[in-house]
Tab-separated table of C-alpha atoms in Angstrom:
chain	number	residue	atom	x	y	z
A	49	UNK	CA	0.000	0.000	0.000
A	50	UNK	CA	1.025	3.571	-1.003
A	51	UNK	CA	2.074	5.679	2.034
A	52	UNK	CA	2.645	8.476	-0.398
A	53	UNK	CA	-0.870	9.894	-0.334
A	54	UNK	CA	-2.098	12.057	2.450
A	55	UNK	CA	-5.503	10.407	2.813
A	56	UNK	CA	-6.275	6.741	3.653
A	57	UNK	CA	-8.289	4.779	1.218
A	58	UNK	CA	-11.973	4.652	1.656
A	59	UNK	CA	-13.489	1.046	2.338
A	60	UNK	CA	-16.671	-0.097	3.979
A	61	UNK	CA	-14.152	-0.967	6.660
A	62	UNK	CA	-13.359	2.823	7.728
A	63	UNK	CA	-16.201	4.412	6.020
A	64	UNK	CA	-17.748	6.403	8.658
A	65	UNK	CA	-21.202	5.749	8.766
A	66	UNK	CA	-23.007	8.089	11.860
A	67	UNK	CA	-22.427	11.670	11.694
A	68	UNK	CA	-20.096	11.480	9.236
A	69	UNK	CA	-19.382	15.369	8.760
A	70	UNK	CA	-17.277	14.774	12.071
A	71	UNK	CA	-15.293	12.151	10.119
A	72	UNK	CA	-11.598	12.201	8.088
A	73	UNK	CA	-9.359	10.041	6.373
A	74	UNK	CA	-6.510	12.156	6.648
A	75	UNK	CA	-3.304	10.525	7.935
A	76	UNK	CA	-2.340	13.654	9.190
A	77	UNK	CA	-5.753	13.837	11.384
A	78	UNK	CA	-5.412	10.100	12.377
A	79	UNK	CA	-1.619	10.363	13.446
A	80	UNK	CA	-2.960	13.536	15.902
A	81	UNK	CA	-5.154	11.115	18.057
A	82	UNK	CA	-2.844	8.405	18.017
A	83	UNK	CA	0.055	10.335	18.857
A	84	UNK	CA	-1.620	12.194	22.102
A	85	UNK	CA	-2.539	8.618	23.704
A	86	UNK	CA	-0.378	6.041	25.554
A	87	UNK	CA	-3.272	3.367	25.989
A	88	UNK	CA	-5.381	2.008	22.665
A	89	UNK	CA	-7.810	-1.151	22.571
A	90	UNK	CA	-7.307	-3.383	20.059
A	91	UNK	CA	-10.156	-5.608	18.426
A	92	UNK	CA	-9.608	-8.991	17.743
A	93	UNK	CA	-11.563	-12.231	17.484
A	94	UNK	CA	-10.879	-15.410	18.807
A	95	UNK	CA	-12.612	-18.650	17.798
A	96	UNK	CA	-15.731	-16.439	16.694
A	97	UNK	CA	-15.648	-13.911	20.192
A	98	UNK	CA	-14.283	-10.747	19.703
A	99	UNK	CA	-11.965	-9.315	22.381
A	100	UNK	CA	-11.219	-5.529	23.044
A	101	UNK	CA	-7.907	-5.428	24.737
A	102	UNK	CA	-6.679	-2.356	26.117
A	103	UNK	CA	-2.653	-1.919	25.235
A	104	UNK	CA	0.224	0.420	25.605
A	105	UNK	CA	0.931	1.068	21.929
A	106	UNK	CA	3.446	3.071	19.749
A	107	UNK	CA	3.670	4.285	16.200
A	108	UNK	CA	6.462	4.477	14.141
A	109	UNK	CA	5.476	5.694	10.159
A	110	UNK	CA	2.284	3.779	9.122
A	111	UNK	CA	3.202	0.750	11.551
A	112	UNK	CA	1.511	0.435	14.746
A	113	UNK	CA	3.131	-1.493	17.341
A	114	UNK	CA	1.807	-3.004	21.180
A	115	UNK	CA	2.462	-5.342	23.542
A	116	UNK	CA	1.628	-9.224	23.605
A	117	UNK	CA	-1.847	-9.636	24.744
A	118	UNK	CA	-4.774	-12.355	24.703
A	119	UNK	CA	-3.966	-12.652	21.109
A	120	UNK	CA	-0.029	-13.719	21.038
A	121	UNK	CA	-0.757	-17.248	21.675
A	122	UNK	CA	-3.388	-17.330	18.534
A	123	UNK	CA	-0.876	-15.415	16.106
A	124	UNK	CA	2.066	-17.489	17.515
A	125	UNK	CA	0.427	-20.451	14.749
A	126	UNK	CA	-1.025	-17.875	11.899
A	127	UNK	CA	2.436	-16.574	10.323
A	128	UNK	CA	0.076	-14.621	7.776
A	129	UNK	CA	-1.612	-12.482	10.667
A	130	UNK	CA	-5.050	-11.884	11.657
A	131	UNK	CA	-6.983	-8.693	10.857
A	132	UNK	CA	-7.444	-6.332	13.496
A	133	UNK	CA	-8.838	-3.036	14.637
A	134	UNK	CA	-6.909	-0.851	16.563
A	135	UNK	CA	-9.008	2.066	18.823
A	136	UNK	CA	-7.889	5.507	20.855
A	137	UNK	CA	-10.582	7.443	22.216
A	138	UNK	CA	-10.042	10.980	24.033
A	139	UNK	CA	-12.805	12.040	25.914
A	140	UNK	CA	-12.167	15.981	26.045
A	141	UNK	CA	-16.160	17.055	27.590
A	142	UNK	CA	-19.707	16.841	28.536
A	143	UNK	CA	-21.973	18.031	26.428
A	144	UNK	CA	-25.878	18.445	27.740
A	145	UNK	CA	-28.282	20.143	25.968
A	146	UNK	CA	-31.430	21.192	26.323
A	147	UNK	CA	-32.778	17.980	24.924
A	148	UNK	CA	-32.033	14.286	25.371
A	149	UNK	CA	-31.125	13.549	21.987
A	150	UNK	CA	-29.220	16.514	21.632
A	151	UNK	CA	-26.739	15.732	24.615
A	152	UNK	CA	-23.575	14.318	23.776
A	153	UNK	CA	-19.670	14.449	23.962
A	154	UNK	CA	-16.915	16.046	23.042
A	155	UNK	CA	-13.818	13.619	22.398
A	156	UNK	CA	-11.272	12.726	19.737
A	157	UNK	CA	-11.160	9.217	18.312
A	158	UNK	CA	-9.205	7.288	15.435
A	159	UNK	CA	-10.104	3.393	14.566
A	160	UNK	CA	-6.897	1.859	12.464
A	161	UNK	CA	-7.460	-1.346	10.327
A	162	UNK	CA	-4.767	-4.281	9.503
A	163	UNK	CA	-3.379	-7.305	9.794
A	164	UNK	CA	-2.076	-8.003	13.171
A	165	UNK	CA	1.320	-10.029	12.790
A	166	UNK	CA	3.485	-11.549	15.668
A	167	UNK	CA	7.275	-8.983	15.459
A	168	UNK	CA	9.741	-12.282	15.567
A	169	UNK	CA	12.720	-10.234	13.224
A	170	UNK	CA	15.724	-9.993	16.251
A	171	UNK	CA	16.657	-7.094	14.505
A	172	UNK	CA	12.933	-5.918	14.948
A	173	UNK	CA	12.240	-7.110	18.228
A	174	UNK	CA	15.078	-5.658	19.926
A	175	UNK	CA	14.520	-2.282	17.958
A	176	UNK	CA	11.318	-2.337	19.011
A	177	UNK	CA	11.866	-3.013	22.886
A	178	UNK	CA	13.804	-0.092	22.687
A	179	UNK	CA	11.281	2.209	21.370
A	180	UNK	CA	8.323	1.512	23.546
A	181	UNK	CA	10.657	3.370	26.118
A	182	UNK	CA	12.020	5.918	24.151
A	183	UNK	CA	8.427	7.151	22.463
A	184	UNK	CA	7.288	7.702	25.915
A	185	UNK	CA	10.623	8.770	27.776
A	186	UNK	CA	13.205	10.701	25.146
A	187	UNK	CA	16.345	8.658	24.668
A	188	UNK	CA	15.642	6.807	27.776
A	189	UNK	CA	16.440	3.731	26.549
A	190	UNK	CA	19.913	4.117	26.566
A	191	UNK	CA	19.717	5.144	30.467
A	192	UNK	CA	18.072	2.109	31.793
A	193	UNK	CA	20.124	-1.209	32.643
A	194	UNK	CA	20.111	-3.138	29.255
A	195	UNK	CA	17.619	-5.601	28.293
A	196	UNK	CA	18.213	-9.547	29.000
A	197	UNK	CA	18.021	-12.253	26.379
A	198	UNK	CA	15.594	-13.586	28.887
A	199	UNK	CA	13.719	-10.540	28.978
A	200	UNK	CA	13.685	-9.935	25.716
A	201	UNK	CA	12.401	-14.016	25.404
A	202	UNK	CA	9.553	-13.261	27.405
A	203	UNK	CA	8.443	-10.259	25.435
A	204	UNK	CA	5.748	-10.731	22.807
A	205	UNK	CA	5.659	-7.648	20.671
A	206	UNK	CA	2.908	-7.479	17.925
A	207	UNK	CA	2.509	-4.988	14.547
A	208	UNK	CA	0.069	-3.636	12.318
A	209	UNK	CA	0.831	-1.965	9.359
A	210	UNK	CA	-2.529	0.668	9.165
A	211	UNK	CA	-3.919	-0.422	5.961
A	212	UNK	CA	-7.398	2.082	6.711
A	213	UNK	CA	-8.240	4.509	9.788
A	214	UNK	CA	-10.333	7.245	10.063
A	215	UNK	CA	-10.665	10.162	12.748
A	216	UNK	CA	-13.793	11.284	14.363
A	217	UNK	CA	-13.516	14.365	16.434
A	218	UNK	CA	-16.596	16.619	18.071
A	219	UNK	CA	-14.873	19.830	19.557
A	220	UNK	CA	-17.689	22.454	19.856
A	221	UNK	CA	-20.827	23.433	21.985
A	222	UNK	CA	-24.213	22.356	22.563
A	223	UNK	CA	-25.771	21.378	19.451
A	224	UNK	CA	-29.527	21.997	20.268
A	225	UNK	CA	-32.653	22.110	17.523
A	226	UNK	CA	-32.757	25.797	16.685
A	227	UNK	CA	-36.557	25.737	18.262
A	228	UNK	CA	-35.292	24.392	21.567
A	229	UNK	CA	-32.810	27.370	22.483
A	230	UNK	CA	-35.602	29.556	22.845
A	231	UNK	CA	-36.044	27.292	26.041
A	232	UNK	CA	-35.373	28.045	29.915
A	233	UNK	CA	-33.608	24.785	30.302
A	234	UNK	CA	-30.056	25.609	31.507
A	235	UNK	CA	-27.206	23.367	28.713
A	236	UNK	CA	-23.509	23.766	28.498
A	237	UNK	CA	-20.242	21.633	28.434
A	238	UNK	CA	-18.200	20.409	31.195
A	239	UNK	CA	-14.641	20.343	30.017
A	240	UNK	CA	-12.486	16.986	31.446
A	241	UNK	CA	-8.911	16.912	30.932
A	242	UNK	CA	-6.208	14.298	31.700
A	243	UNK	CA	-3.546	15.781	33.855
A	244	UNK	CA	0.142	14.734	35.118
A	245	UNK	CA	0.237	15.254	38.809
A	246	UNK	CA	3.466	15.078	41.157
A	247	UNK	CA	5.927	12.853	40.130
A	248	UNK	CA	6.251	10.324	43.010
A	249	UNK	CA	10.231	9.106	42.876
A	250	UNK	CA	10.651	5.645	43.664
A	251	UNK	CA	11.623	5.670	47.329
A	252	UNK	CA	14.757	3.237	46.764
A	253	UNK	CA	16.512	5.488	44.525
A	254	UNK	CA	20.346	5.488	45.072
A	255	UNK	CA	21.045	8.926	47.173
A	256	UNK	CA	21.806	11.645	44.895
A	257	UNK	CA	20.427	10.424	41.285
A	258	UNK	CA	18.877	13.012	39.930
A	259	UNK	CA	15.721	12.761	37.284
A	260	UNK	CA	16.566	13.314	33.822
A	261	UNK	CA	16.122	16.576	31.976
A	262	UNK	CA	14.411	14.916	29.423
A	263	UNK	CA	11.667	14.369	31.423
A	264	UNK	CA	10.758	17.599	31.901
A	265	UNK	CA	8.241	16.964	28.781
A	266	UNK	CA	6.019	15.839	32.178
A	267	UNK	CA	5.629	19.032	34.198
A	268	UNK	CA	3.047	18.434	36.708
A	269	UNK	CA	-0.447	20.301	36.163
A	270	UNK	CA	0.430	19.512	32.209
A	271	UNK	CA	-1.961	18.136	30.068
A	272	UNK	CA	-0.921	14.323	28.903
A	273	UNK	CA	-1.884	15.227	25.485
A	274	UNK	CA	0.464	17.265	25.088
A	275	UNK	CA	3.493	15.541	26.493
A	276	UNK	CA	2.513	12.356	24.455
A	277	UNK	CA	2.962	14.299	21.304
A	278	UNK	CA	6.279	15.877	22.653
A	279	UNK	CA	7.288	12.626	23.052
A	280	UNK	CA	6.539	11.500	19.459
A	281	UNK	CA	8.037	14.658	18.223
A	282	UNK	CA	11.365	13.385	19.763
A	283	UNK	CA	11.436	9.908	18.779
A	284	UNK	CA	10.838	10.885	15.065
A	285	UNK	CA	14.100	12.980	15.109
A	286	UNK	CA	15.789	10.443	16.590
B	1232	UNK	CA	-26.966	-17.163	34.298
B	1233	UNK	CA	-27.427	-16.817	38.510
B	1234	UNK	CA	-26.338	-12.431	39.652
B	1235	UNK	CA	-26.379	-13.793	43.176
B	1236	UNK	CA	-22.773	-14.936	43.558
B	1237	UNK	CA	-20.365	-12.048	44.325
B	1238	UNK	CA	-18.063	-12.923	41.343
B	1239	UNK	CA	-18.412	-13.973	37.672
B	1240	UNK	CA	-18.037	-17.470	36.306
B	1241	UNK	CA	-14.373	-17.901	35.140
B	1242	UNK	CA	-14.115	-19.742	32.030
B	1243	UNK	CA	-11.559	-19.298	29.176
B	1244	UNK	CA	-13.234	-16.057	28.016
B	1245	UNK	CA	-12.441	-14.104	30.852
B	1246	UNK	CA	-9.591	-15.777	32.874
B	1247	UNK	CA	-6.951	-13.095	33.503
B	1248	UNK	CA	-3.824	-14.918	31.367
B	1249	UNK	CA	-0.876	-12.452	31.498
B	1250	UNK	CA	-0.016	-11.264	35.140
B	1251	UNK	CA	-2.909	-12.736	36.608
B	1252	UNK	CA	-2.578	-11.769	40.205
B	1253	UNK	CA	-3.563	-7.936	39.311
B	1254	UNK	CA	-6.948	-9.695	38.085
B	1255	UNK	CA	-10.105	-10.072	39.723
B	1256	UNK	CA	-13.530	-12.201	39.016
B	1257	UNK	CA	-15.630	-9.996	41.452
B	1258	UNK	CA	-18.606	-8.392	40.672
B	1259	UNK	CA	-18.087	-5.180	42.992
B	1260	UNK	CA	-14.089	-4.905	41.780
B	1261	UNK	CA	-16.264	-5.013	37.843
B	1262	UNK	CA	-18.767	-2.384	38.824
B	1263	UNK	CA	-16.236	-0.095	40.197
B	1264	UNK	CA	-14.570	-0.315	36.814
B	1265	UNK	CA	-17.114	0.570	34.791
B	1266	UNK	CA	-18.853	2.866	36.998
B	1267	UNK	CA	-15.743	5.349	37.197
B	1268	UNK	CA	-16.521	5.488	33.085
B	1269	UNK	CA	-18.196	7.072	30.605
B	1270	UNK	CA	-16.757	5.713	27.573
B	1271	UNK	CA	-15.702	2.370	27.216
B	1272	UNK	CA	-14.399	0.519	23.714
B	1273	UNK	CA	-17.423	-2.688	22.330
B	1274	UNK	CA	-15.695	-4.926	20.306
B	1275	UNK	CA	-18.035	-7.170	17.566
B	1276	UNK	CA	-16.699	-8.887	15.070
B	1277	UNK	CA	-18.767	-8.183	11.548
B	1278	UNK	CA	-17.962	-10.519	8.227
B	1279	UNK	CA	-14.960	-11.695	10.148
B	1280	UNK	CA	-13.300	-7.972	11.298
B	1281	UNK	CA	-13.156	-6.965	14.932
B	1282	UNK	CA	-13.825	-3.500	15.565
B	1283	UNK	CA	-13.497	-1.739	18.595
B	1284	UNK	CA	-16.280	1.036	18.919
B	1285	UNK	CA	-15.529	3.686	21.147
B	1286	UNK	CA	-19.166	4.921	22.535
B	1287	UNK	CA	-20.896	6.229	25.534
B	1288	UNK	CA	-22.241	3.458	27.946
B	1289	UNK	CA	-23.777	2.748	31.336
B	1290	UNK	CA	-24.480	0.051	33.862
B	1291	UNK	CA	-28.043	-0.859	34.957
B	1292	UNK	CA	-27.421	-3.775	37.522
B	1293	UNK	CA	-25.509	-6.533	35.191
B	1294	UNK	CA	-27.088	-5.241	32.047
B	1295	UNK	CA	-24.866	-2.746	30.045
B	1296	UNK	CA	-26.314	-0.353	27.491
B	1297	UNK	CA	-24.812	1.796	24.700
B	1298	UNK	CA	-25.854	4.011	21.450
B	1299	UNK	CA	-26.250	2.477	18.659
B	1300	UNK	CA	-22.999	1.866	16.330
B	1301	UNK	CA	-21.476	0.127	13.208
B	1302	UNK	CA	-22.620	-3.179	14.592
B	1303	UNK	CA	-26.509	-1.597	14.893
B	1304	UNK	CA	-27.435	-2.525	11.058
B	1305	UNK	CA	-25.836	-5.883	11.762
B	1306	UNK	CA	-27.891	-6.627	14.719
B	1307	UNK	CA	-31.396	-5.533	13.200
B	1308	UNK	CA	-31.120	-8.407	10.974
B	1309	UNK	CA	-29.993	-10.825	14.223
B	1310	UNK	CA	-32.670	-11.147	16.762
B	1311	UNK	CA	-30.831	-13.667	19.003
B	1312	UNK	CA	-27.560	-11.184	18.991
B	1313	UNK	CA	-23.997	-11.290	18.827
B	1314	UNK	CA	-21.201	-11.818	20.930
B	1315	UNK	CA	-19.538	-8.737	22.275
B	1316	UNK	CA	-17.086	-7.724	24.581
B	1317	UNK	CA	-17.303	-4.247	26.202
B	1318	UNK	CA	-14.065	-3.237	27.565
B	1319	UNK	CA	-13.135	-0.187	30.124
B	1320	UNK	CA	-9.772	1.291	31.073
B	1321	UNK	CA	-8.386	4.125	33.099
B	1322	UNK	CA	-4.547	4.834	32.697
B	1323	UNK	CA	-3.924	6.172	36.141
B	1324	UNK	CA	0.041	6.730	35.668
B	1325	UNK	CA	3.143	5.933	33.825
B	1326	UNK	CA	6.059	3.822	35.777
B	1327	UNK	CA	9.485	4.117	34.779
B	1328	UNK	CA	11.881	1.472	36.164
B	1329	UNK	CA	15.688	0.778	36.511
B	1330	UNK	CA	15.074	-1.525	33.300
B	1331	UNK	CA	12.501	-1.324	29.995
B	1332	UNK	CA	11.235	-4.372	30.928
B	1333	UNK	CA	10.256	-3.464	34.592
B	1334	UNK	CA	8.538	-0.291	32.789
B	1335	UNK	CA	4.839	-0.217	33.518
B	1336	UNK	CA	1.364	1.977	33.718
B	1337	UNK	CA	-0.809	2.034	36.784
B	1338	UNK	CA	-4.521	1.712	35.517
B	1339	UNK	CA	-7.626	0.039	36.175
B	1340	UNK	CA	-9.678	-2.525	33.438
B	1341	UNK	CA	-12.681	-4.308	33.487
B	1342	UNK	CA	-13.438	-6.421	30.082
B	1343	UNK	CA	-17.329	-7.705	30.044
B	1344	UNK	CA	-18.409	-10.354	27.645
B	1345	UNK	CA	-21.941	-11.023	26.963
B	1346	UNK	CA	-24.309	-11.370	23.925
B	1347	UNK	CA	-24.991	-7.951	22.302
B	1348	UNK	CA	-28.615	-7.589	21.414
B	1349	UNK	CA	-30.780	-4.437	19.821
B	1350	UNK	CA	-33.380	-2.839	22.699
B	1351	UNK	CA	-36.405	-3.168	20.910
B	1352	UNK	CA	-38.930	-3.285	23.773
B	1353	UNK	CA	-40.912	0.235	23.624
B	1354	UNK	CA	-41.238	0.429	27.230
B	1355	UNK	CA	-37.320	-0.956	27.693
B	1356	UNK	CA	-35.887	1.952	25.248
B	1357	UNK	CA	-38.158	4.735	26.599
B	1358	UNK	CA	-36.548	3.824	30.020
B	1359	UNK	CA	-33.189	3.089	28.635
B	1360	UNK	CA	-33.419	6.759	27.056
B	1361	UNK	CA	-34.300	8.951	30.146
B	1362	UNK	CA	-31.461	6.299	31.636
B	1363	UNK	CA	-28.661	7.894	29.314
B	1364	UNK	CA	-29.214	11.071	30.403
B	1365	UNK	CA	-30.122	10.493	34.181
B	1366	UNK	CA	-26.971	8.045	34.593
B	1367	UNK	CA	-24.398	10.801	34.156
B	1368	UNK	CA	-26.703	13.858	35.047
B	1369	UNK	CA	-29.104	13.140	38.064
B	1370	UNK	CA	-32.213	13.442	37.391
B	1371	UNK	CA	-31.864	15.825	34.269
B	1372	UNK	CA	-34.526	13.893	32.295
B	1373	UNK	CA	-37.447	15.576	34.402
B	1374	UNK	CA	-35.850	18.550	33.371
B	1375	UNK	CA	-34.946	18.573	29.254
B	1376	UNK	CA	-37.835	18.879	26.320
B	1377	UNK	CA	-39.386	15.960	26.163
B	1378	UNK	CA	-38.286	13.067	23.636
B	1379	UNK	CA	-40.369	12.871	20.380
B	1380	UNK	CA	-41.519	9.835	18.617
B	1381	UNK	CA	-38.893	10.603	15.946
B	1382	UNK	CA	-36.100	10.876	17.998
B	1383	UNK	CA	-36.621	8.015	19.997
B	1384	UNK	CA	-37.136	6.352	16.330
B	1385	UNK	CA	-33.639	7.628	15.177
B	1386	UNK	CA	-32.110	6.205	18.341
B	1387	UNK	CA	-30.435	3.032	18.347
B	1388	UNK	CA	-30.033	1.145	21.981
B	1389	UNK	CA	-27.672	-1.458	22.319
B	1390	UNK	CA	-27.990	-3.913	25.432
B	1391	UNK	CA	-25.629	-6.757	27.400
B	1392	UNK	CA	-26.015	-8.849	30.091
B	1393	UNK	CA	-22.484	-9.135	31.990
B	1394	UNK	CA	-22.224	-13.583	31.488
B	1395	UNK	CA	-18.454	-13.324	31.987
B	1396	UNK	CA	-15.932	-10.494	33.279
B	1397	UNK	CA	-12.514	-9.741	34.834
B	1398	UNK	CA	-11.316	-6.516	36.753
B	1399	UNK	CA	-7.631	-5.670	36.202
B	1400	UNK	CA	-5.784	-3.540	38.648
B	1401	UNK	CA	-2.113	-2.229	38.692
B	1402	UNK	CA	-1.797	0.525	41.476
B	1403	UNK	CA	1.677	0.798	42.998
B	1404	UNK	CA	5.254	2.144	42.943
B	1405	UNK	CA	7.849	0.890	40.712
B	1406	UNK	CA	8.762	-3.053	40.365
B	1407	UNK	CA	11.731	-3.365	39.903
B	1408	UNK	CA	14.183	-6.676	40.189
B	1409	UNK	CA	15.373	-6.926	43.681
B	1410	UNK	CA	19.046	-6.541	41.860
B	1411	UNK	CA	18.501	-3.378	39.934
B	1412	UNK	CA	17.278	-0.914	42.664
B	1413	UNK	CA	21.523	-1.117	43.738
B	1414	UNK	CA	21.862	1.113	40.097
B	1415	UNK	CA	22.258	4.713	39.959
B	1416	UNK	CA	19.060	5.062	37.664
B	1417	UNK	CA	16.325	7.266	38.202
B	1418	UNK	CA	12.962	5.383	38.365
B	1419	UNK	CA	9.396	6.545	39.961
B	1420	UNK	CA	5.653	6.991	38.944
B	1421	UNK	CA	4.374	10.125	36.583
B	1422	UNK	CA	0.368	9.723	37.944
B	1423	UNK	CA	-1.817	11.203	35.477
B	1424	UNK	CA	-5.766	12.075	36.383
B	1425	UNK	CA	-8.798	13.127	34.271
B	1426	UNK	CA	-10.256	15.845	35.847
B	1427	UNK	CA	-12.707	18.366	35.267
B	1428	UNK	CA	-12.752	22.139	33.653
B	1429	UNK	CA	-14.652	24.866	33.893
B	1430	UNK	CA	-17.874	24.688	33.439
B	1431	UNK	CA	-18.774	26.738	29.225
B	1432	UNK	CA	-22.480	27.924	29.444
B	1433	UNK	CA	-23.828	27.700	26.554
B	1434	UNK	CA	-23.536	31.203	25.048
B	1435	UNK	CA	-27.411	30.995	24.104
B	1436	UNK	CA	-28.870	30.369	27.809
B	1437	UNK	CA	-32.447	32.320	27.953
B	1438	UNK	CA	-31.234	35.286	30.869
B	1439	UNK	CA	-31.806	34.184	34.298
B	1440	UNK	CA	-31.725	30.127	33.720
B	1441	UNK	CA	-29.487	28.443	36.029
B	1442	UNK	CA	-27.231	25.561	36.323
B	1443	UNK	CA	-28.917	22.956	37.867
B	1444	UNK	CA	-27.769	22.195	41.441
B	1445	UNK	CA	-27.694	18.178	40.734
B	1446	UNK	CA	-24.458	19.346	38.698
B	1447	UNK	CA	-22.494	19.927	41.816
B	1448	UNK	CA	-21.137	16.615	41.130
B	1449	UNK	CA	-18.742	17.895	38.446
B	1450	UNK	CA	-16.874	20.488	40.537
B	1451	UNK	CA	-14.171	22.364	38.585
B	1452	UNK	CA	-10.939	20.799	38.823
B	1453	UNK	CA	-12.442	17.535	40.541
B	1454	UNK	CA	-11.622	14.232	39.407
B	1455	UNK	CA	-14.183	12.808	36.956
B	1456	UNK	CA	-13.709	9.474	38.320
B	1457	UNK	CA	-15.490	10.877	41.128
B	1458	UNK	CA	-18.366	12.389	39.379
B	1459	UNK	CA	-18.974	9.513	37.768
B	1460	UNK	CA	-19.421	7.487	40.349
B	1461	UNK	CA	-21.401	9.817	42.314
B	1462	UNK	CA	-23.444	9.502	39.102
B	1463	UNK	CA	-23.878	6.021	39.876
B	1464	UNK	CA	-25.191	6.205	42.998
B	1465	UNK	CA	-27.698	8.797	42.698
B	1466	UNK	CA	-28.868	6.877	39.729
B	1467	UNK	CA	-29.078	3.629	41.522
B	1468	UNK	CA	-31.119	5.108	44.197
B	1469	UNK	CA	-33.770	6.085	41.524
């Protein structure tokens, strides 16, 4: 699949089907949600149930990459992959209007579609178990006491190139029937935001280590959002 | 399927497989889950794809409901349902450790699997409709226009009995090997909350309307958590 275009292509898949004026295929769009979370779900089915799993997950290009869940044993014995659906959801406000129907939320939300395959490249893997720390923590890999062959053995690391996705994003007020604002029912939004409180340092650090600068991309009162995406920002210069 | 034990059935569905002493089978460590939640990710599985939906959803005793979604078409033309799995998770910090392996979030989970199935019940979707707006706003039903009959026509209900579910919990400092906390590395916990803004007015309030006082339970810069919850109780005592 072509990378080169700025849009994913439209399927049945990713087509979004309610209120799609909130919708977009643009990779651009897509990459913003993904790149302001830490936690996804990912959809898969097993034996006919479907499973949403919620993950750490990274991206790196078009490739999407988490840790081994419910669904490492299953692709452990399908080489070819399995197809997948991988989910992050913001939730940025209440909405309530003067209405029922009209109530509703504010949030941010991208749904990615591939083929979930088991990462089993050494090259790959250990690449890999050095970027789920260093998308989240700026060159912190090379900080941390290195990885064992054991470890690395008992890590199950799985990828998904995005072969569809599309955004959905409501960011605006109450969206009441013209008629019904002439009503004296109060409406409004209630704003939520994730924060990053006070860093708690373990309480058996050696005496005198210091935390790094580079995790100053976590001041506390900051909004996660926005340190997420500072984080990606590094990890794509590096 | 008997609600009178205090935890779920375990069967291979649900059994906690990776780390499995942060998991939990009961019914009150489920609830609190959930009920901390307004959005949670359903996962169906349509012509052989998973999604994972991200929607709006509450808790009526073991029965989950949700709007209608991508899998709402599908189900109109299955009476008996489908399986689903409706999954919630709160990311309640990020833990950095002396090694990548050891590094680790603090969060809470709850996955639910059931048998999805359309509300079609007048009398069940005119309740489950004041429900979605009383659940997260107490007794704001009373209060909005009424529904009309083609509202509640354009409104698709989605509905799940809990049959099978599992709590996951990680809430603690950093673990690291016994042998690492001798290095000179800096480890700790970054806790993150979702908490609430400001209250935005709608800029379209008729003069002299006020906010409600049942909406005390989403005081500015309070944790949503908490509202939510609070949500839960005043909505259980209806």
């Amino acid at each position: 699949m072509s990378t080169d275009t700025a849009t994913y292509p439209v399927t049945p898949r990713n087509r979004v089907k309610r209120l799609h004026e909130r919708g977009s295929y643009d990779r651009a769009a897509v990459h913003a949600v993904l790149d302001a979370a830490m936690l996804c779900h990912v959809a898969y089915v097993i034996d006919g149930q479907p499973y949403a799993t919620p993950t750490l997950f990274w991206r790196k290009g078009e490739t999407l990459y988490w840790h081994g869940s419910s669904a490492s044993r299953m692709l452990r014995h399908l080489k070819a992959g399995v197809p997948a659906c991988l989910t992050v959801a913001h939730l940025d406000g209440l909405v309530l209007a003067r209405s029922g129907f009209n109530h509703s939320a504010n949030y941010r939300s991208a749904m990615c579609f591939g083929t979930a395959r088991l990462v089993e490249d050494a090259g790959e893997k250990a690449e890999a178990m050095a970027d789920v720390v260093d998308r989240f923590y700026p060159g912190r890999s090379a900080l941390v006491r290195p990885i064992t062959a054991q470890e690395a053995k008992a890590t199950t690391i799985i990828a998904m190139t995005i072969e569809e996705a599309a955004a959905k994003v409501r960011a605006k007020g109450v969206g009441d029937d013209e008629a019904d604002f002439a009503l004296p029912i109060w409406a409004g939004v209630i704003p939520v935001t994730t924060v990053i409180g006070a860093v708690e340092p373990c309480s058996r650090l050696v005496p005198g280590v210091e935390r790094p600068e580079t995790l100053s991309i976590f001041p506390e009162g900051g909004r996660l959002d926005d340190a997420l995406l500072a984080g990606q920002r590094a990890y794509e210069k590096t």
